[in-house]
Coordinates of C-alpha atoms in Angstrom, one line a residue:
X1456 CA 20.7 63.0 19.6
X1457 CA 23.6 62.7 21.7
X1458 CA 26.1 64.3 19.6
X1459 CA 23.3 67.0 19.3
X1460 CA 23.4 67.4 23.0
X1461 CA 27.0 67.5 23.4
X1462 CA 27.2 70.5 21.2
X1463 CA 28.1 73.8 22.0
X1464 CA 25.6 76.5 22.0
X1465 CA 27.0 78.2 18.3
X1466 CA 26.3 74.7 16.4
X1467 CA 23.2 73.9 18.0
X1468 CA 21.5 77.7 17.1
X1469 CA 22.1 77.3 13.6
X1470 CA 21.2 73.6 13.4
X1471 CA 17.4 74.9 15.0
X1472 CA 17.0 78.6 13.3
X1473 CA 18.7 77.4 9.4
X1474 CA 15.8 75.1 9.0
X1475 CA 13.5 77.6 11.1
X1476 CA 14.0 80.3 8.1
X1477 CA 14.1 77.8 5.3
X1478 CA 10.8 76.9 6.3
X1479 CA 9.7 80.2 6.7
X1480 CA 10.2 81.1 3.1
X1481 CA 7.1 79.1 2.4
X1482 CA 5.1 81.2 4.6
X1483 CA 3.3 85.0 3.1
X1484 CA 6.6 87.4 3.2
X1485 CA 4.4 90.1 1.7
X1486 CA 0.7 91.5 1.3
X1487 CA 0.6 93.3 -2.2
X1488 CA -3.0 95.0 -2.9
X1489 CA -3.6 94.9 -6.6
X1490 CA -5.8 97.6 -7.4
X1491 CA -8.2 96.2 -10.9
X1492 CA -10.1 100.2 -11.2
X1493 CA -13.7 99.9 -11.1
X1494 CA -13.6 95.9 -11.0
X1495 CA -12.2 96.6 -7.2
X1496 CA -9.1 95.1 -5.7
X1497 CA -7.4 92.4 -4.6
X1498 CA -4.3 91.3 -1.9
X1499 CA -1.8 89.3 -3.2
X1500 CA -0.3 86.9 -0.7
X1501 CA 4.0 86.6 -1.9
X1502 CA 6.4 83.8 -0.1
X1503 CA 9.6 84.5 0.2
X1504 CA 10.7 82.4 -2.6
X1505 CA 12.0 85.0 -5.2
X1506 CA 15.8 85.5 -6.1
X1507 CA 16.4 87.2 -3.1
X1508 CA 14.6 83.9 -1.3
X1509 CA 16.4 81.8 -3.3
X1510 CA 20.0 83.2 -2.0
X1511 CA 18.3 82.8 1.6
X1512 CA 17.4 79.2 1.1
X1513 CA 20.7 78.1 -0.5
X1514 CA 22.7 80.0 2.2
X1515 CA 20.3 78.0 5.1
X1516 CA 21.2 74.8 3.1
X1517 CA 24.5 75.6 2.8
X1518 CA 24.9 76.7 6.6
X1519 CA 23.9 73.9 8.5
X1520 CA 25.2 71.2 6.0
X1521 CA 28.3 72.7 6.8
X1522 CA 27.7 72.5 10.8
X1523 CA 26.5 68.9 10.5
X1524 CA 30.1 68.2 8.6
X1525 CA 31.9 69.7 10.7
X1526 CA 30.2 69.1 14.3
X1527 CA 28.3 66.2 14.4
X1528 CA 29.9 63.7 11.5
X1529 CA 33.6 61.8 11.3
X1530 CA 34.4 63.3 8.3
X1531 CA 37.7 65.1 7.8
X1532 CA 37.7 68.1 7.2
X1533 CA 41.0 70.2 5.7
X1534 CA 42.3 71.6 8.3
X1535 CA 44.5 73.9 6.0
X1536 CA 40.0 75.8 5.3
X1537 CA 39.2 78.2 8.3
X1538 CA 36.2 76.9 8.2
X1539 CA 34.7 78.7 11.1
X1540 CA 35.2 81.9 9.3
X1541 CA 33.7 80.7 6.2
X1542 CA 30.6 79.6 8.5
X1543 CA 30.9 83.7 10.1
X1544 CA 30.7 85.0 7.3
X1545 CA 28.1 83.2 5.9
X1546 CA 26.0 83.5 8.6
X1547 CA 26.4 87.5 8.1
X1548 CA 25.8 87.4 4.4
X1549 CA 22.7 85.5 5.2
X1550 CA 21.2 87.9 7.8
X1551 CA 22.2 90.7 5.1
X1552 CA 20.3 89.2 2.1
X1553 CA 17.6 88.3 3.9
X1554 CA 17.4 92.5 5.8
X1555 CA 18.2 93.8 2.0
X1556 CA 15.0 91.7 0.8
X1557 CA 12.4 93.0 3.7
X1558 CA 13.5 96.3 3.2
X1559 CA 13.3 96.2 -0.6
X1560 CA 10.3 94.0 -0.5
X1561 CA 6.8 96.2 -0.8
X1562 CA 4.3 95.4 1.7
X1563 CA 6.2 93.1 4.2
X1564 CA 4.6 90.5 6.2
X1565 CA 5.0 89.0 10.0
X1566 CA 6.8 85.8 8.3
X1567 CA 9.4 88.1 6.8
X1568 CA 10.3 89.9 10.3
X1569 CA 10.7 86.6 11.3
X1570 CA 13.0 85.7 8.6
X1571 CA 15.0 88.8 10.0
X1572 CA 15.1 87.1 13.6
X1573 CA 15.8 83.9 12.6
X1574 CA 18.6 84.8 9.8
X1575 CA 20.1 87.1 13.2
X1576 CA 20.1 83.9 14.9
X1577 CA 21.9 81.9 12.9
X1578 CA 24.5 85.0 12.5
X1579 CA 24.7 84.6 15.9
X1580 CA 25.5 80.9 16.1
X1581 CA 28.4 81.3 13.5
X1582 CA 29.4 83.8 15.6
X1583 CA 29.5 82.0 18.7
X1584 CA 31.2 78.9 16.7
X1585 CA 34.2 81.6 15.8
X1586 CA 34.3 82.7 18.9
X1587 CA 34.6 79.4 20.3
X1588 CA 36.9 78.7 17.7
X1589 CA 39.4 81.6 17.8
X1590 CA 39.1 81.2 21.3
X1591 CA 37.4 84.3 22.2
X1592 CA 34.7 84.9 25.4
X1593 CA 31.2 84.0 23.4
X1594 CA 28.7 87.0 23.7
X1595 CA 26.1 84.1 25.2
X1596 CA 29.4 83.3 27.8
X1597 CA 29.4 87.2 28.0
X1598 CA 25.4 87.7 29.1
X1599 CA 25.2 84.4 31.3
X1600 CA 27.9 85.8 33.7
X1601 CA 27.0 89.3 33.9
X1602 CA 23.6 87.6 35.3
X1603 CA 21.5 88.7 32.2
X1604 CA 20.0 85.0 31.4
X1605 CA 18.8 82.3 34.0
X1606 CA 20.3 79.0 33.7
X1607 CA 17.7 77.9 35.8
X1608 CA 14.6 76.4 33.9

């Protein structure tokens, strides 16, 4: 826990929303109603787990193992990978998949809006771990000193 807490804000948001949106893959991503003619209808109740799910859940894996190497283990690590911007763009890639599979998904339910947030906030923990890396002014650094979030809690 205390190499959790010692953490910069980038590592720690896609150690909490990875899992987050792994998780929510087993929740109802759509309501399908299945209409049987005279016999009446039905609602089908879909997780996320379908091929598009599948690249989501993989890419969560993938993401925070990756952190947890990198940030909060001893092992070395080639320095010769830029390994931030493998974690940039796969935090990208994730919050694309899982935006092209709400919007291609029928029916879409609350758990796969919250996919969308949560795959936008692990985008925006690689990108705060780039910017940290490339030395660059975070866009969390960015809001906290134009005022914009308390620090107070």
């Amino acid at each position: 826990m205390h190499r959790f807490k010692a953490l910069s804000p980038g590592p720690k948001l896609v150690l909490v929303a990875a899992p987050l949106l792994f998780l929510s893959l087993f929740f109802t991503w759509q309501k399908l109603e299945v209409d049987f003619g005279a016999a009446g209808s039905a609602v089908a109740l879909l997780d996320g787990w379908d091929a598009w799910g599948l690249l989501i859940g993989l890419g969560t894996l993938a993401l925070a193992a990756l952190v947890v190497l990198l940030h909060l283990t001893d092992v070395e690590m080639s320095e010769d990978v830029p390994w931030e911007r493998i974690m940039l763009a796969g935090g990208f890639a994730l919050l694309a998949i899982t935006l092209l599979k709400v919007l291609t998904d029928a029916d879409s339910a609350w758990a796969s809006y919250l996919g969308v947030v949560l795959a936008a906030a692990v985008a925006l923990g690689t990108y705060e771990s780039w910017a940290e890396w490339a030395g660059r002014h975070s866009l969390l650094a960015r809001i906290r000193r134009r005022g914009g979030v308390s620090s107070a809690a």
